[in-house]
XYZ file of C-alpha atoms in Angstrom:
532
model
C 76.097 125.104 127.376
C 77.834 123.762 124.292
C 78.972 120.306 123.297
C 82.651 119.721 123.971
C 84.535 120.356 120.764
C 87.534 118.228 121.683
C 86.692 115.908 118.818
C 88.549 112.771 117.691
C 91.994 113.549 116.426
C 92.024 113.867 112.664
C 94.721 112.635 110.389
C 95.652 115.835 108.579
C 96.205 115.210 104.906
C 99.219 116.658 103.171
C 98.608 119.960 101.487
C 100.807 118.998 98.581
C 99.000 118.725 95.270
C 98.258 115.262 93.919
C 100.864 114.667 91.275
C 99.193 112.039 89.180
C 95.697 111.326 90.508
C 96.348 107.590 90.363
C 92.772 106.703 91.207
C 91.500 108.211 87.935
C 93.298 105.696 85.719
C 93.524 101.907 85.847
C 96.576 102.166 83.579
C 98.582 104.128 86.134
C 97.390 101.937 88.992
C 98.631 98.916 87.014
C 102.065 100.534 87.149
C 101.647 100.791 90.924
C 100.936 97.057 91.136
C 104.177 96.383 89.259
C 106.014 98.749 91.606
C 104.587 96.925 94.616
C 105.598 93.571 93.108
C 109.158 94.864 92.644
C 109.258 96.073 96.245
C 107.949 92.716 97.469
C 110.763 90.938 95.611
C 113.249 93.325 97.230
C 111.663 92.694 100.644
C 111.977 88.924 100.198
C 115.647 89.328 99.282
C 116.150 91.338 102.465
C 114.408 88.643 104.544
C 116.676 85.963 103.028
C 119.745 88.042 103.830
C 118.576 88.501 107.432
C 117.860 84.771 107.756
C 121.344 83.938 106.418
C 122.874 86.400 108.849
C 120.924 84.848 111.731
C 122.065 81.354 110.707
C 125.687 82.508 110.831
C 125.135 84.006 114.296
C 123.552 80.750 115.462
C 126.632 78.819 114.319
C 128.852 81.182 116.302
C 126.660 80.677 119.355
C 126.749 76.870 119.034
C 130.543 76.909 118.653
C 131.097 79.164 121.677
C 128.545 77.215 123.723
C 130.401 73.949 123.168
C 133.782 75.482 124.060
C 132.413 77.247 127.126
C 130.786 74.101 128.476
C 134.030 72.140 128.184
C 136.252 74.906 129.566
C 134.166 75.722 132.639
C 134.196 72.115 133.872
C 137.955 72.343 134.576
C 139.134 75.910 133.873
C 142.732 75.418 135.059
C 143.160 72.132 133.265
C 141.635 73.588 130.083
C 143.860 76.658 130.101
C 146.883 74.543 131.047
C 146.950 73.487 127.454
C 148.858 76.244 125.584
C 146.694 75.882 122.454
C 143.523 76.517 124.464
C 145.140 79.556 126.083
C 146.104 80.939 122.678
C 142.668 80.307 121.203
C 140.960 82.038 124.150
C 143.065 85.146 123.539
C 142.269 84.951 119.822
C 138.534 84.519 120.393
C 138.215 87.422 122.767
C 140.479 89.709 120.801
C 139.383 88.887 117.241
C 136.472 86.492 116.872
C 134.059 88.255 119.208
C 134.862 91.460 117.318
C 134.006 89.691 114.054
C 130.740 88.516 115.583
C 129.960 92.037 116.747
C 130.523 93.320 113.207
C 128.245 90.609 111.850
C 125.468 91.480 114.310
C 125.792 95.177 113.495
C 125.858 94.586 109.729
C 122.791 96.236 108.163
C 121.232 93.907 105.589
C 118.467 96.354 104.697
C 120.498 98.737 102.535
C 119.304 97.299 99.221
C 115.677 97.189 100.270
C 115.723 100.697 101.773
C 117.443 102.108 98.673
C 114.838 100.512 96.404
C 112.002 101.710 98.615
C 113.401 105.257 98.658
C 113.740 105.208 94.871
C 110.209 103.930 94.283
C 108.589 106.182 96.888
C 108.659 109.118 94.466
C 106.071 107.271 92.372
C 103.819 106.395 95.306
C 100.333 107.924 95.628
C 100.043 110.654 98.239
C 97.341 111.623 100.727
C 95.257 113.351 98.074
C 95.343 110.248 95.882
C 94.154 108.132 98.809
C 91.423 110.644 99.591
C 90.402 110.688 95.938
C 90.119 106.903 95.871
C 87.977 107.026 99.031
C 85.710 109.653 97.471
C 85.405 107.454 94.383
C 84.271 104.517 96.508
C 81.678 106.692 98.267
C 80.559 108.054 94.883
C 79.916 104.495 93.705
C 78.048 103.765 96.929
C 75.661 106.654 96.309
C 75.244 106.322 92.550
C 74.484 102.611 92.563
C 72.597 102.469 95.890
C 75.109 100.099 97.465
C 75.034 99.566 101.217
C 78.254 99.502 103.183
C 77.954 95.762 103.884
C 77.819 94.979 100.147
C 80.897 97.074 99.423
C 82.810 95.820 102.452
C 82.172 92.177 101.546
C 83.125 92.846 97.914
C 79.800 91.625 96.527
C 79.866 93.821 93.420
C 78.402 92.792 90.039
C 80.826 91.637 87.369
C 83.851 91.199 89.642
C 86.420 88.489 89.003
C 88.729 89.363 91.878
C 86.739 89.683 95.075
C 88.186 92.061 97.644
C 86.944 92.911 101.121
C 87.345 95.854 103.473
C 88.675 95.458 107.002
C 87.256 97.381 109.945
C 90.271 99.701 109.644
C 89.413 100.323 105.963
C 85.818 101.186 106.851
C 87.035 103.460 109.631
C 89.329 105.253 107.166
C 86.409 105.889 104.787
C 84.375 107.265 107.675
C 87.240 109.450 108.823
C 87.750 110.943 105.356
C 84.035 111.774 105.230
C 84.354 113.330 108.686
C 87.167 115.651 107.588
C 84.831 116.987 104.898
C 81.974 117.477 107.397
C 80.022 114.768 105.559
C 78.414 113.276 108.640
C 75.969 111.149 106.629
C 78.732 108.972 105.179
C 80.718 109.200 108.407
C 77.841 107.496 110.186
C 77.437 104.797 107.519
C 81.095 103.779 107.481
C 81.719 104.078 111.222
C 78.678 101.844 111.790
C 80.094 99.316 109.326
C 83.445 99.352 111.131
C 81.621 98.840 114.436
C 79.549 95.958 113.029
C 82.662 94.164 111.866
C 84.344 94.645 115.239
C 81.214 93.433 117.041
C 81.149 90.344 114.829
C 84.557 89.350 116.190
C 86.881 90.584 113.461
C 90.446 90.614 114.765
C 91.612 94.192 114.608
C 93.844 96.712 116.329
C 91.116 99.324 115.889
C 89.739 100.644 119.171
C 85.933 100.521 119.492
C 86.053 103.581 121.718
C 87.569 105.616 118.889
C 84.931 104.402 116.432
C 82.117 105.228 118.868
C 83.630 108.659 119.460
C 83.412 109.567 115.765
C 80.082 107.831 115.304
C 78.264 109.478 118.201
C 79.331 112.942 117.077
C 78.335 112.282 113.439
C 74.925 111.096 114.614
C 74.532 114.162 116.842
C 75.395 116.458 113.936
C 72.488 114.948 112.026
C 70.060 115.629 114.832
C 69.484 112.102 116.196
C 70.052 112.910 119.866
C 68.646 109.659 121.227
C 71.002 107.568 119.134
C 73.925 109.856 119.960
C 73.147 109.421 123.654
C 72.910 105.635 123.309
C 76.256 105.460 121.491
C 77.901 107.709 124.086
C 76.669 105.452 126.897
C 78.129 102.453 125.090
C 81.426 104.316 124.746
C 81.486 104.995 128.490
C 80.808 101.343 129.261
C 84.091 100.571 127.498
C 85.967 103.557 128.891
C 84.227 105.102 131.962
C 86.947 107.760 132.310
C 86.626 109.046 128.754
C 86.631 112.818 129.243
C 84.887 113.824 126.039
C 82.335 111.031 126.397
C 81.394 112.131 129.899
C 81.075 115.744 128.777
C 78.940 114.809 125.786
C 76.717 112.553 127.906
C 75.822 115.454 130.181
C 75.249 117.766 127.237
C 73.046 115.330 125.303
C 70.913 114.709 128.398
C 70.677 118.448 128.960
C 69.482 119.349 125.463
C 67.075 116.393 125.330
C 65.481 117.623 128.555
C 65.390 121.105 127.099
C 63.771 119.846 123.905
C 61.173 117.892 125.862
C 60.189 120.936 127.881
C 60.080 123.265 124.847
C 59.872 126.155 127.261
C 60.255 128.796 124.563
C 60.621 129.199 120.824
C 64.209 130.366 121.264
C 64.991 127.167 123.155
C 63.408 125.173 120.342
C 65.683 126.843 117.819
C 68.720 126.230 119.991
C 68.402 122.466 119.791
C 68.055 122.242 116.024
C 70.683 119.962 114.464
C 73.490 121.592 112.507
C 72.794 119.413 109.489
C 69.801 117.400 108.359
C 69.833 113.627 108.409
C 70.532 112.151 105.013
C 72.883 112.447 102.086
C 74.288 115.969 101.678
C 72.864 118.003 98.801
C 75.280 119.063 96.092
C 75.591 121.297 93.049
C 73.875 119.013 90.534
C 70.152 119.775 90.045
C 69.407 116.534 88.166
C 71.419 114.324 90.517
C 68.524 111.943 91.154
C 67.637 111.490 87.454
C 71.283 111.097 86.514
C 71.977 108.397 89.097
C 68.757 106.530 88.321
C 69.804 106.295 84.672
C 73.247 105.083 85.739
C 71.518 102.249 87.617
C 69.388 101.394 84.571
C 66.279 102.993 86.052
C 64.125 105.791 84.650
C 64.810 105.170 80.944
C 61.997 106.882 79.019
C 62.005 104.898 75.783
C 58.454 103.594 75.420
C 57.674 100.453 73.348
C 55.914 102.662 70.802
C 58.997 104.808 70.325
C 61.223 101.749 70.404
C 59.429 100.337 67.348
C 60.517 103.357 65.336
C 64.195 102.675 65.934
C 65.969 100.556 63.340
C 69.230 98.887 62.431
C 70.605 99.306 58.918
C 73.696 99.065 56.761
C 75.158 102.492 56.172
C 77.211 103.430 53.108
C 78.940 106.391 54.753
C 77.211 108.996 52.592
C 78.196 106.986 49.486
C 81.847 106.801 50.497
C 83.736 104.395 48.186
C 85.007 102.492 51.224
C 81.573 101.982 52.755
C 79.741 101.390 49.478
C 81.896 98.290 49.077
C 81.731 97.374 52.776
C 78.745 99.041 54.500
C 78.897 99.518 58.258
C 76.208 98.496 60.714
C 74.288 101.488 62.099
C 71.729 101.258 64.916
C 69.333 103.898 66.247
C 69.890 104.271 69.993
C 67.511 107.201 70.567
C 65.121 109.356 68.581
C 65.209 112.853 70.148
C 67.997 113.776 70.220
C 68.945 111.322 67.510
C 71.756 109.117 68.758
C 73.130 106.435 66.457
C 75.590 103.654 67.177
C 78.057 102.240 64.654
C 79.017 98.611 65.252
C 82.456 97.072 64.576
C 83.713 100.499 63.562
C 87.141 100.338 65.219
C 89.228 97.153 65.349
C 90.998 95.672 68.355
C 94.363 96.387 66.709
C 93.421 100.026 66.176
C 92.227 100.306 69.775
C 95.504 98.916 71.099
C 97.489 101.300 68.899
C 95.477 104.316 70.113
C 95.930 103.244 73.747
C 99.652 102.620 73.187
C 100.142 106.164 71.886
C 97.919 107.730 74.552
C 99.108 105.957 77.713
C 102.379 107.875 78.224
C 100.504 111.166 77.884
C 97.486 110.507 80.064
C 96.860 113.422 82.407
C 93.932 114.464 84.585
C 91.127 115.463 82.193
C 90.264 119.147 81.940
C 87.098 121.125 81.223
C 86.444 124.575 79.782
C 85.924 127.181 82.490
C 82.847 129.174 81.336
C 84.188 132.324 82.996
C 87.772 132.343 81.743
C 87.386 130.112 78.701
C 90.534 128.275 79.821
C 91.016 124.568 80.476
C 90.970 123.512 84.120
C 90.461 120.374 86.227
C 87.191 119.801 88.072
C 85.872 117.301 90.627
C 82.869 116.556 88.434
C 85.146 115.121 85.746
C 87.304 112.305 87.075
C 89.294 110.664 84.302
C 92.610 110.879 82.501
C 92.913 111.963 78.921
C 95.371 112.578 76.111
C 95.063 114.336 72.747
C 96.238 112.638 69.547
C 96.831 114.363 66.197
C 96.220 112.752 62.829
C 99.797 113.371 61.641
C 101.266 111.331 64.516
C 100.323 107.918 63.201
C 98.499 106.495 60.148
C 95.995 104.797 62.482
C 94.858 108.157 63.909
C 94.627 109.670 60.415
C 92.592 106.677 59.235
C 90.204 106.980 62.186
C 89.684 110.700 61.522
C 88.951 109.983 57.846
C 86.464 107.278 58.840
C 84.588 109.725 61.075
C 84.421 112.247 58.234
C 83.068 109.701 55.765
C 80.405 108.342 58.127
C 79.169 111.715 59.413
C 79.533 113.654 56.179
C 81.159 116.457 58.194
C 84.534 118.105 57.664
C 86.907 117.033 60.447
C 89.745 119.338 59.391
C 88.371 121.946 61.835
C 87.567 119.372 64.523
C 89.505 119.036 67.746
C 92.174 116.364 68.015
C 91.114 112.855 68.982
C 90.749 112.804 72.753
C 91.467 109.492 74.485
C 90.120 109.076 78.016
C 90.477 106.395 80.655
C 87.976 106.223 83.524
C 89.304 104.226 86.453
C 87.945 103.659 89.961
C 84.721 105.665 90.208
C 85.706 107.563 87.043
C 82.901 109.806 85.817
C 81.921 112.977 84.000
C 78.806 114.513 85.537
C 76.010 115.981 83.351
C 77.358 118.635 81.005
C 76.958 120.110 77.537
C 79.572 119.569 74.852
C 78.649 122.835 73.120
C 79.133 126.393 74.351
C 75.913 128.082 75.509
C 74.918 131.702 74.930
C 76.236 132.645 78.372
C 79.641 131.218 77.351
C 80.526 133.298 74.277
C 84.252 132.650 74.678
C 84.043 128.893 75.310
C 85.964 127.941 72.134
C 87.172 131.360 71.078
C 90.825 130.326 71.096
C 90.118 127.586 68.531
C 88.537 129.953 66.016
C 86.379 127.192 64.556
C 82.990 127.999 66.042
C 80.899 125.880 68.365
C 80.931 122.097 68.720
C 78.353 120.983 66.199
C 78.561 117.239 66.910
C 80.136 114.562 69.117
C 81.592 111.228 68.009
C 82.405 108.785 70.813
C 84.311 105.509 70.407
C 83.941 102.812 73.093
C 87.332 101.097 73.311
C 86.558 98.653 76.119
C 83.703 96.729 77.639
C 82.768 97.690 81.198
C 81.605 94.879 83.540
C 79.441 97.265 85.618
C 78.605 100.960 85.398
C 80.083 103.448 82.959
C 76.982 104.154 80.844
C 76.584 107.376 78.857
C 73.273 108.902 79.970
C 71.161 111.871 78.894
C 69.155 113.015 81.959
C 67.035 115.568 80.072
C 65.427 112.854 77.943
C 65.967 109.709 80.029
C 68.345 108.000 77.606
C 71.099 105.543 78.520
C 73.762 104.184 76.132
C 76.022 101.378 77.331
C 79.691 100.841 76.441
C 80.405 98.120 73.911
C 83.946 97.638 72.676
C 84.491 98.386 68.998
C 81.385 100.576 68.636
C 80.871 104.339 68.428
C 77.945 106.662 69.050
C 77.251 109.962 67.310
C 74.895 112.876 67.900
C 74.490 116.531 66.939
C 74.904 119.113 69.695
C 73.469 121.946 67.602
C 70.324 122.219 65.559
C 70.772 123.027 61.872
C 69.981 126.625 62.787
C 73.123 126.720 64.931
C 71.193 126.891 68.193
C 72.216 124.505 70.974
C 70.184 121.350 71.551
C 69.762 121.323 75.331
C 68.418 117.771 75.263
C 71.987 116.598 74.535
C 73.094 117.299 78.123
C 74.817 114.043 79.018
C 77.090 112.328 81.505
C 79.554 109.460 81.849
C 78.346 107.372 84.793
C 80.923 106.241 87.374
C 82.707 103.013 86.512
C 81.621 100.507 89.164
C 83.803 97.583 88.094
C 86.503 97.556 85.444
C 88.189 100.197 83.335
C 86.519 102.313 80.679
C 88.462 103.479 77.627
C 86.849 105.893 75.186
C 88.010 108.294 72.509
C 85.995 111.149 71.125
C 86.044 113.657 68.323
C 84.385 117.035 68.780
C 83.443 118.396 65.360
C 83.115 122.180 64.979
C 80.915 124.476 62.877
C 83.554 125.828 60.512
C 83.698 123.870 57.275
C 80.144 122.510 57.621
C 78.400 125.424 55.864
C 77.616 123.377 52.760
C 77.681 119.966 54.394
C 74.926 120.821 56.875
C 73.192 124.003 55.681
C 71.581 126.315 58.211
C 67.800 126.304 58.761
C 65.771 129.379 59.626
C 63.812 127.842 62.478
C 65.705 127.781 65.786
C 64.632 124.231 66.618
C 65.541 122.727 63.249
C-alpha cells in the first residue's frame, strides 16, 4: 500500500529564463519601486476618471428620476403639453443613447496601456523564486526562526516589514517544489500559526495542512503527520486525499509497531531525514558560524601582534607626503585593511559608471575555463577599464602604489552589488593545479593577490570570511582589504579560501582588483620553498 500521490496542486513556475535577476541587486529593485510608483499614479488617475464618470451617470439618474416621478402622476396631462411630448421623444431617441455610450466608455485605456508597457520590466517567476530562496538562505545562515522573519524583527532595519500568512505559504510552497521538506514544514507551520492567531486571510487552512502533513511525513515524523491529517479532516471530513492518507499513516504506524520482519522495517523508513538538507559545501557550518560572528579564531595573544600604522605606499611620492592608515586584520594569511582609501565622491562615480552595466556575476568554470553563472554566487557585477574615466585610472594607480605590484597585467576593476541575500560562497580567487586553464585566455598567469574596496556600510551581514582559518572581515565604507593568494614561490595559499556572507539587511557595494603574476617577477621575487 502506498501513500496517495495526489498532492497539493503546485503553481508551476515559468520555464523562461530570468532576464535580470532583480533580487541580486538593490539598484535594480530601486528601479522597480519607481516603476510601481508610476503605476500607482496611473491607477489613481484611472480611479478619478471612473469616479467622474460615475458622478455624471448619477446626475443623469437624478434628472430622469425627477422627470419620471412628475410624468407618471398624470401621464396624459403631462404628455398633453407638446414640449413634454417632444422632450420624451428626444430623451428616448438621443439622450438614453448618450447615457449608454457614457456607461460603455472604457476609462481604463491609459492605465492598461501603461501597465502593458511597464510589464516588460517586471520580475518573472524565477525572480520571485530567487528572492524566496534568498530569504530562506538568510534564515539558515543567521539562525533566524520563521516568527522573527515574519514579524520583521531583523537587526539594523529602518523600515520594518512583515509577512502575511499567504507570504509564508508561498515560501513553503517554493520549498515544496524543490523537495525541500524541511523548509516546507517551517513555513507552512508559520502560516498555520498566523491563521490560528486570527489573522484575516483568504488562505484555506485545509490547503496549508495538506502541504504540511505531507512535508512532515516525508521527514519521517509519522505521528505528527497523522495528527495534522486528523486536524485537516476535522475541517473537511470529505477531503479525499486526507482520508486516504489517514488510513495509510495508521497502517504503516501499526506495521512499524509490529516490526514483523526486517523487510517491513525497511519499508517504513522515511524518504528523507528530518532536518536541513545537506548541500555541496563541506565547510557550510564553519562558514555560516563566521557569518554570524561566531567561531573567529583570533586569540588575544595573536591579536596583540596585530598593529595599525601609517603606510607610505612603498615610498610613493603621494603617500610619503600623505601616508595612509593601514591596519592588520589577520596574521596568517596576512590580511591588511587600508582606511579612508577611497572617497565618497570616487565611490559615487564608480557606482554611476557601473550601474547601467550591472549583470549577474559570473565565475570561472574549472572544466571549460569559461565564465558562467552559478547559484553559489548571487550578485551583480560590472567591469570598468582605467581608460574610461580618470577616477578609475587614479584608483588603479593607487592600488599599484600601495601594493608595490604592477597592475598593468591585472584584471579590470570589478564592481559588485549584493542585494537581498546576496552572497559568494567559499571559493579560491586563484586557479588550483587541477584548473590549469583557469586564466589561460588572459595570458597573465595566476591571480597573485586580491584588493577589495568596501563602497558601502552594511547594517547586518555581508562579512568577508575565511573558513579555513576562522577569520572574519566586516564591510566599512571607504576602506579596502588586501591579501596575497599565492606564496612567493608561486604555489597557492589554500588558507585564503574565502566567502562573501549573505547580506541580511541593506545593500553591499564592493569593487575588487585581481592582480596577476606577470609583471611581478622583480617586484615580488620567487622563493624556493613552496610555502614561502
